[in-house]
Amino acid sequence: IICQILYRLFCLLMAAVGIQAQQPHSINDTQIINLTPGLATQCGFSFKFDPMGNAMFFASLQNCFSQNMDDKMFSLVMQFRLPGNHMTEDPVYRVGKTCSYTPWTSREILCDRNYMEASEQSIVFTSSATQPRVVFSPSKNVMNVDEVQRKGYAIANTPTRLVLRSPHNAEETYLQNVAGVPMRVLSTSTFFEQKWLVTRVDATAVCPTPEVITWYMPKHIDPLFSSDAFTMLEVYMGIDAKRLDTEEMAARNYSVLVTEAHIIVEIPVGAVGGYFKSHIQDDQYFVTYTIEPMLELLWIEEVAHEDTSYKVLFPITTPLMARPPQVRNYTVPEQAVFVLELGTFNLDVELLNITFPTMVLTVAECNARGFNVREQRSPDNTLKTFRLEVPFSDPVVFKERRAEQGVTTFTLQLIYGLVIFPEYAPFSHSAVVDAVLLDIVPPSVTGNCDQENFHITVDYRNQEPFFVVLVGKRLLNHEFAQQYLTEGDTDFTITLPFSSPDAVFELASLSLPFHSSSVRSLMATCLLLPYLQECFSNGTMTALAVKVESAPGLNPGQLTLSDPACGPTYSDDRVAYFHFTVNSCGTTRKFINNVMLYENEISLPDELEVKRNATTLKVSCYYVANITRTLAFLTRPRDNEPFAATGTGRLMVRMRLAQDASYNTFHQEEDYPVVRYLRQPLHFEVALTTSSDPKVALVLDHCWATLNEDRDSRPRWNLIINGCENPEDPYRVVFHPVVADARVHFPPHVKRFEAYMFSFAEDALEPSGQVFVHCDVVICDASSPSGGPCSGQCVNQDNPKRGRSCFIMEL
């Protein structure tokens, strides 16, 4: 039953002790008991200071230490210790109070600052009644009296009533929205067993949670007025001394109401303009909300006709609000990983470490171990949670297998170590989570290959590793396993090289605990052709022919290439290895576009009868026809000549188009494409730009023009062939001499030639396209020409070392 709560303070004890008064102590006539915050919430006490610094102590009539006389009279004796000047012992004051209360209603609810209390009318029990059992809803947890007390609750049976008391943040309480108001709820059923009788008493406590700060400001401030006749002209609200307009207040859900007697300001707890702060008391997590609202008033007094501007700033901090951390369990047992989330906290809380049953790990150590601890922020960046992932396989997880039930239970016990900054106030939160996993989960078997090995992995999950493995036709015994087997926590991997005698691996048998008759097999099949042959740039080929199971009578040593005279270089009962050049052993050659393809076949000679049932193995190599390979070699030096060893370096060649025949100015990169008319001269310069060696000379080998940027495209028109002008060109190129000047320091590094603008035949009717000019150059030793292109221009021999350049022009 949910009802309007009558908030009743049964007894009020008040002492003017100053704001630095220590926590009070209670006495029960025989011994003094320190009243800690935990004991206060369990026994029905609360304590605070009023704005004047007076200490105010509140106690429920039915607290743990009151003397109850038939539920009508209640007495309590308290002892307060007040701080002195530290020169003498602090004085102690004894205070007693007796209260009467009658009549009682059927049910009474008390919501104090730190606890809530439900009192229900009950029958009188005989001495034969057993200890009551308390059932909490909706969790259905059942506890006896001792367990209830250890959990921080209080339960008592007075002469006519049953009393249940709980801290606001107890684990069995929960939030519920009642008519738009958030309420804290505790619901229980208490069973009393007597001979031939079981009595049930239900108790439910429902308390509101603070959601709104309400500030009452008197409208008539007597000391400031000379008469009662005045008119309020303006009322403004602000935060931190800054006035807010109507739109800003509406966006923040602030409100200001002017009544006959008060100006009432309402501010939602957590609204923009304030802030939350974390606190720890008795290792419990609390928060406060602090905000500093402002009121700005303007009024005029009718008698004096004087106006007054009044502004007040009023810092407000809410009482401690319990925010017990919760561990949310997002674990999916089939994924074999605990996934936990702890929260929710303010941003001033940090996670320092986590204590497991066998060790304490910092956050960094957890992540290094693979636990994946990370902080998560709320969308508005005001709250945080801590997420933790722990694999079931880690030793910190306790595993208990229940064979009779066919399940395995995984348990994770941990204590979060946290701290509040900047006070460095430590606190902790413990949790125990379980995950139950069915044992009957079939293992998975996978296989793959790399360049040298077969790999077969068997993941037996949570099974015991009772496996029988066959590799080919051999049982994988202990000695055999040392060669091929790698074991993990819940899996094992067999690695078998292609060249191994056991490469006939075909079967893996597994005997499972709950399926002893089941057998699983895996055939690991890999494409080996890329690894059975190899091609070398010096024109040699190698091939490896492997004996297969379908041809058990095959003798690899009898295999030959297309030329029966070419047998294997090496062979045994499993493989035959061939090594030959591309122009021998019957190897054929054919051209496919820009590629030369060499092919040969491995087979048995015609005279062998098994030839009829055998197939041939074709091997091939291809080479790019126009690729250039650089080969360095050394010769024995002669005693009377210097010796130069081959080295590496970088030579850069630049090709430019001059603006005229003087070769003083050149077109820049942004000028291209350059526009020229037909038969208009083009002045080209090709230069070696990064060398200062006077012994090096540059020679133009070939130059030609194309319609696009691809140097190998068609059509093509030759301008320079083997260092000479094209004899078929009606407008032949003209070579210009190069002399040293302020720009050219080494004339042998530079070549200049003049060509004439032209169009290709397909553009003759409409010559308005682009022409690209390309050149191959040769770098020579100018002091010792060795013939060929290095003899100078107009030499008709091929050149082994070429550079490339390209120009683009537009008609």
mmCIF file of N, CA and C in Angstrom, residues 402-449:
data_model
loop_
_atom_site.group_PDB
_atom_site.id
_atom_site.type_symbol
_atom_site.label_atom_id
_atom_site.label_comp_id
_atom_site.label_asym_id
_atom_site.label_seq_id
_atom_site.Cartn_x
_atom_site.Cartn_y
_atom_site.Cartn_z
ATOM 1 N N ARG A 402 30.374 -29.567 -12.161
ATOM 2 C CA ARG A 402 29.367 -30.422 -11.569
ATOM 3 C C ARG A 402 28.950 -31.437 -12.625
ATOM 4 N N ALA A 403 29.655 -32.581 -12.612
ATOM 5 C CA ALA A 403 29.462 -33.575 -13.664
ATOM 6 C C ALA A 403 28.045 -34.120 -13.657
ATOM 7 N N GLU A 404 27.456 -34.280 -12.450
ATOM 8 C CA GLU A 404 26.116 -34.858 -12.397
ATOM 9 C C GLU A 404 25.078 -33.934 -13.024
ATOM 10 N N GLN A 405 25.339 -32.628 -13.043
ATOM 11 C CA GLN A 405 24.420 -31.671 -13.650
ATOM 12 C C GLN A 405 24.823 -31.282 -15.057
ATOM 13 N N GLY A 406 26.007 -31.712 -15.478
ATOM 14 C CA GLY A 406 26.469 -31.383 -16.825
ATOM 15 C C GLY A 406 26.799 -29.922 -17.021
ATOM 16 N N VAL A 407 27.237 -29.215 -15.961
ATOM 17 C CA VAL A 407 27.559 -27.795 -16.074
ATOM 18 C C VAL A 407 28.870 -27.512 -15.357
ATOM 19 N N THR A 408 29.471 -26.381 -15.717
ATOM 20 C CA THR A 408 30.649 -25.860 -15.023
ATOM 21 C C THR A 408 30.339 -24.446 -14.557
ATOM 22 N N THR A 409 30.568 -24.167 -13.276
ATOM 23 C CA THR A 409 30.314 -22.841 -12.718
ATOM 24 C C THR A 409 31.638 -22.094 -12.591
ATOM 25 N N PHE A 410 31.690 -20.902 -13.143
ATOM 26 C CA PHE A 410 32.853 -20.031 -13.050
ATOM 27 C C PHE A 410 32.514 -18.888 -12.101
ATOM 28 N N THR A 411 33.377 -18.661 -11.118
ATOM 29 C CA THR A 411 33.138 -17.640 -10.097
ATOM 30 C C THR A 411 34.288 -16.649 -10.086
ATOM 31 N N LEU A 412 33.933 -15.373 -10.090
ATOM 32 C CA LEU A 412 34.924 -14.296 -10.023
ATOM 33 C C LEU A 412 34.661 -13.464 -8.785
ATOM 34 N N GLN A 413 35.632 -13.421 -7.863
ATOM 35 C CA GLN A 413 35.556 -12.599 -6.662
ATOM 36 C C GLN A 413 36.546 -11.454 -6.811
ATOM 37 N N LEU A 414 36.094 -10.241 -6.550
ATOM 38 C CA LEU A 414 36.982 -9.103 -6.698
ATOM 39 C C LEU A 414 36.536 -7.958 -5.803
ATOM 40 N N ILE A 415 37.499 -7.104 -5.503
ATOM 41 C CA ILE A 415 37.254 -5.891 -4.728
ATOM 42 C C ILE A 415 37.840 -4.728 -5.518
ATOM 43 N N TYR A 416 36.977 -3.784 -5.893
ATOM 44 C CA TYR A 416 37.433 -2.598 -6.607
ATOM 45 C C TYR A 416 38.035 -1.617 -5.605
ATOM 46 N N GLY A 417 39.251 -1.159 -5.873
ATOM 47 C CA GLY A 417 39.869 -0.130 -5.053
ATOM 48 C C GLY A 417 39.749 1.217 -5.742
ATOM 49 N N LEU A 418 39.004 2.152 -5.127
ATOM 50 C CA LEU A 418 38.722 3.442 -5.739
ATOM 51 C C LEU A 418 39.220 4.563 -4.843
ATOM 52 N N VAL A 419 39.281 5.762 -5.406
ATOM 53 C CA VAL A 419 39.745 6.920 -4.654
ATOM 54 C C VAL A 419 39.028 8.152 -5.180
ATOM 55 N N ILE A 420 38.753 9.099 -4.283
ATOM 56 C CA ILE A 420 38.111 10.357 -4.639
ATOM 57 C C ILE A 420 39.163 11.450 -4.655
ATOM 58 N N PHE A 421 39.224 12.191 -5.746
ATOM 59 C CA PHE A 421 40.159 13.305 -5.872
ATOM 60 C C PHE A 421 39.407 14.613 -5.658
ATOM 61 N N PRO A 422 40.069 15.653 -5.143
ATOM 62 C CA PRO A 422 41.509 15.715 -4.847
ATOM 63 C C PRO A 422 41.856 15.309 -3.410
ATOM 64 N N GLU A 423 40.867 14.811 -2.644
ATOM 65 C CA GLU A 423 41.137 14.481 -1.247
ATOM 66 C C GLU A 423 41.920 13.184 -1.092
ATOM 67 N N TYR A 424 42.010 12.386 -2.162
ATOM 68 C CA TYR A 424 42.630 11.065 -2.095
ATOM 69 C C TYR A 424 41.940 10.203 -1.035
ATOM 70 N N ALA A 425 40.605 10.308 -0.984
ATOM 71 C CA ALA A 425 39.832 9.516 -0.030
ATOM 72 C C ALA A 425 39.570 8.136 -0.622
ATOM 73 N N PRO A 426 40.129 7.083 -0.028
ATOM 74 C CA PRO A 426 39.963 5.740 -0.615
ATOM 75 C C PRO A 426 38.660 5.084 -0.163
ATOM 76 N N PHE A 427 38.130 4.225 -0.994
ATOM 77 C CA PHE A 427 37.014 3.366 -0.620
ATOM 78 C C PHE A 427 37.019 2.158 -1.550
ATOM 79 N N SER A 428 36.188 1.199 -1.263
ATOM 80 C CA SER A 428 36.204 -0.051 -2.032
ATOM 81 C C SER A 428 34.788 -0.541 -2.267
ATOM 82 N N HIS A 429 34.672 -1.443 -3.210
ATOM 83 C CA HIS A 429 33.390 -2.096 -3.477
ATOM 84 C C HIS A 429 33.684 -3.526 -3.917
ATOM 85 N N SER A 430 33.070 -4.477 -3.241
ATOM 86 C CA SER A 430 33.326 -5.885 -3.534
ATOM 87 C C SER A 430 32.179 -6.471 -4.348
ATOM 88 N N ALA A 431 32.493 -7.542 -5.068
ATOM 89 C CA ALA A 431 31.482 -8.210 -5.890
ATOM 90 C C ALA A 431 31.881 -9.668 -6.078
ATOM 91 N N VAL A 432 30.873 -10.507 -6.176
ATOM 92 C CA VAL A 432 31.051 -11.918 -6.511
ATOM 93 C C VAL A 432 30.047 -12.245 -7.612
ATOM 94 N N VAL A 433 30.536 -12.700 -8.759
ATOM 95 C CA VAL A 433 29.662 -13.015 -9.881
ATOM 96 C C VAL A 433 29.934 -14.443 -10.334
ATOM 97 N N ASP A 434 28.870 -15.092 -10.779
ATOM 98 C CA ASP A 434 28.953 -16.465 -11.255
ATOM 99 C C ASP A 434 28.481 -16.539 -12.699
ATOM 100 N N ALA A 435 28.995 -17.530 -13.414
ATOM 101 C CA ALA A 435 28.538 -17.840 -14.757
ATOM 102 C C ALA A 435 28.483 -19.352 -14.887
ATOM 103 N N VAL A 436 27.388 -19.846 -15.404
ATOM 104 C CA VAL A 436 27.183 -21.285 -15.544
ATOM 105 C C VAL A 436 27.229 -21.623 -17.025
ATOM 106 N N LEU A 437 28.054 -22.607 -17.370
ATOM 107 C CA LEU A 437 28.258 -22.987 -18.761
ATOM 108 C C LEU A 437 27.997 -24.472 -18.913
ATOM 109 N N LEU A 438 27.177 -24.826 -19.901
ATOM 110 C CA LEU A 438 26.921 -26.231 -20.185
ATOM 111 C C LEU A 438 28.187 -26.898 -20.683
ATOM 112 N N ASP A 439 28.471 -28.089 -20.178
ATOM 113 C CA ASP A 439 29.678 -28.800 -20.587
ATOM 114 C C ASP A 439 29.567 -29.397 -21.976
ATOM 115 N N ILE A 440 28.361 -29.703 -22.427
ATOM 116 C CA ILE A 440 28.203 -30.408 -23.696
ATOM 117 C C ILE A 440 28.280 -29.386 -24.820
ATOM 118 N N VAL A 441 29.485 -28.968 -25.123
ATOM 119 C CA VAL A 441 29.750 -28.038 -26.220
ATOM 120 C C VAL A 441 30.741 -28.710 -27.157
ATOM 121 N N PRO A 442 30.354 -28.991 -28.398
ATOM 122 C CA PRO A 442 31.258 -29.728 -29.302
ATOM 123 C C PRO A 442 32.501 -28.907 -29.625
ATOM 124 N N PRO A 443 33.648 -29.566 -29.665
ATOM 125 C CA PRO A 443 34.870 -28.846 -30.042
ATOM 126 C C PRO A 443 34.798 -28.373 -31.490
ATOM 127 N N SER A 444 35.625 -27.411 -31.831
ATOM 128 C CA SER A 444 35.735 -26.928 -33.206
ATOM 129 C C SER A 444 37.100 -27.315 -33.747
ATOM 130 N N VAL A 445 37.128 -27.713 -35.023
ATOM 131 C CA VAL A 445 38.361 -28.134 -35.682
ATOM 132 C C VAL A 445 38.539 -27.272 -36.924
ATOM 133 N N THR A 446 39.682 -26.602 -37.030
ATOM 134 C CA THR A 446 39.964 -25.737 -38.173
ATOM 135 C C THR A 446 41.347 -26.051 -38.717
ATOM 136 N N GLY A 447 41.544 -25.778 -39.996
ATOM 137 C CA GLY A 447 42.834 -26.021 -40.641
ATOM 138 C C GLY A 447 43.182 -24.917 -41.607
ATOM 139 N N ASN A 448 44.463 -24.637 -41.755
ATOM 140 C CA ASN A 448 44.932 -23.656 -42.727
ATOM 141 C C ASN A 448 46.384 -23.971 -43.068
ATOM 142 N N CYS A 449 46.917 -23.231 -44.010
ATOM 143 C CA CYS A 449 48.283 -23.468 -44.482
ATOM 144 C C CYS A 449 49.027 -22.152 -44.590
#
